[in-house]
Amino acid sequence: MSDSLFDFSGLHLRPDPARTVIKPFGVDYPEKFRDAAHPRVRTVIDRVLSLDVATRHEECETALAALSERHRNVETMLNRRFDEVCGTLDEAFDPAPEEKLLIGAYLSAEYSFEAAALFNPSIVMRMNQDNAPAEGINFILSLRGIGEGHVSSVTFRTGSWCATGGFVIDDPSPWVTSPRIEGPDESGKEGTTRIICEGSEDPSESVLFPVIASQRQGIEDMRMVRFTEEDGTPSFLGTYTAFDGRDARCELFRGTGINTFEMTILKGSVPESKGMALFPRRVDGRYAMIGRQDSENLWLILSDDITTWNGGTKIVEPKYPWEFIQLGNCGSPIEIDEGWLLLTHGVGMMRNYCMGACLLDKDDPSKLLARTAEPILRPSPEERNGYVPNVVYSCGAIVHDRTLLLPFGIADNFASFASCSVDDLLKRMS
């Protein structure tokens, strides 16, 4: 991957098709066959209601047994799906309990959210550092999973790091929670969507998959950050790319626990692009982002409102051959004694993605103090192949005791880990 700057863990996280979430399965007729008075979902319901008692019981037992192998509270979830479906119909009816479960099952589907790829991680320190290794930390990872239809979701893992033991990733839970979804407005263009993963007991049991129109084709590349307000209150915030199949835009993530999340549509001109990364605190009283709204350069954007972003100041432009096509961030800026350490990605010949770094002034991050002339991380001959070849990419690193802890994606396929001395990295800048 690089020369001696990094200590590579040799630990790889790869996709696991056995990890599934239960999500709504919508059915409808092609346009010319639609009948508003009797929609296709009602036809499915009628077929379920036509089953005799013995067949209904057998079908219900089969569904519950299969789903309960890797999902908790299956009956609650299927009943919730039944209620959602009934809410779309003009008529009210009250089937038997087993009929409700079967209707919910026929109008749901298991989705393998990381069957094809698991990559582009970001890392934050956990709020709870109990049982952290000596002189080390506990952390949470967000990762981008790709499943059927090339649809992206966000999944989570936990782990720890210390200088003597390196990176350790906890085994994910065998359970995945199917969330309850609240909001936004029917258009999906305004407001906040709440994702409530009732029953999740570990971050790995929660998953964020597309639920509104702007995310129809994926939730990509979460840049998660532990944000500290001016009164010292910490929270998990982040940005991600919402893709509807044609347009990509940035939206805001807020984690309010291991099982409750908020996703908010961002307003203004800047979010109509990809790759925004939030600073971990306010700068001179204002929220701050690093963006790439022109798809080429790095910009600093400031705002008094965390949901509205306009304008910006161009701060870093492509300068070296490995970044001639474009520059972007690799996660939120990291505050160190010398300033704001910002990891970057550069795109060069043959669409090679390499990683670099720059240093911004702490009081005025529009001022570039130094940058790396050569990549600090580049695709290696041994690990250049994958879904998208010749790519190394990260969505966020952290610093602990002057050590940079870097999770990164390889070839849009899987994730790995590395660490290096912040002092050694600064020496490579000019």
Tab-separated table of N, CA and C in Angstrom, residues 19 71 107 127 151 173 179 193 257 274 294 307 309 324 355 360:
chain	number	residue	atom	x	y	z
A	19	ARG	N	-25.930	-11.686	6.601
A	19	ARG	CA	-26.492	-10.573	7.393
A	19	ARG	C	-27.625	-9.928	6.596
A	71	HIS	N	-33.486	-12.939	13.275
A	71	HIS	CA	-34.179	-11.688	13.576
A	71	HIS	C	-34.957	-11.839	14.870
A	107	LEU	N	-45.752	-9.345	2.329
A	107	LEU	CA	-45.432	-7.991	1.878
A	107	LEU	C	-44.168	-7.462	2.547
A	127	MET	N	-18.708	6.513	23.282
A	127	MET	CA	-18.969	7.283	24.499
A	127	MET	C	-18.519	6.487	25.722
A	151	VAL	N	-27.550	-1.547	-4.337
A	151	VAL	CA	-28.094	-0.577	-3.391
A	151	VAL	C	-27.205	-0.557	-2.146
A	173	SER	N	-23.073	-9.161	15.891
A	173	SER	CA	-24.164	-9.953	16.443
A	173	SER	C	-24.786	-10.818	15.351
A	179	PRO	N	-35.992	-2.020	11.369
A	179	PRO	CA	-36.362	-0.792	12.080
A	179	PRO	C	-37.813	-0.382	11.886
A	193	THR	N	-36.286	11.977	9.154
A	193	THR	CA	-36.761	10.600	9.272
A	193	THR	C	-36.098	9.959	10.483
A	257	GLY	N	-28.330	6.974	20.111
A	257	GLY	CA	-28.192	5.748	20.880
A	257	GLY	C	-27.839	4.619	19.933
A	274	LYS	N	-21.716	15.704	-3.469
A	274	LYS	CA	-21.262	14.597	-2.626
A	274	LYS	C	-20.104	15.043	-1.738
A	294	ASP	N	-17.829	21.495	-6.409
A	294	ASP	CA	-17.518	21.619	-7.843
A	294	ASP	C	-16.930	20.329	-8.405
A	307	THR	N	-28.433	22.571	9.301
A	307	THR	CA	-29.188	21.950	8.213
A	307	THR	C	-29.184	22.779	6.926
A	309	TRP	N	-26.709	24.927	4.102
A	309	TRP	CA	-25.329	25.151	3.676
A	309	TRP	C	-25.299	25.789	2.284
A	324	PHE	N	-4.632	15.098	-10.120
A	324	PHE	CA	-4.951	16.020	-11.212
A	324	PHE	C	-6.449	16.030	-11.577
A	355	MET	N	-4.600	8.323	-1.288
A	355	MET	CA	-4.881	9.172	-0.138
A	355	MET	C	-3.702	10.055	0.194
A	360	LEU	N	-4.645	22.410	8.051
A	360	LEU	CA	-5.316	23.700	7.983
A	360	LEU	C	-5.114	24.451	9.287
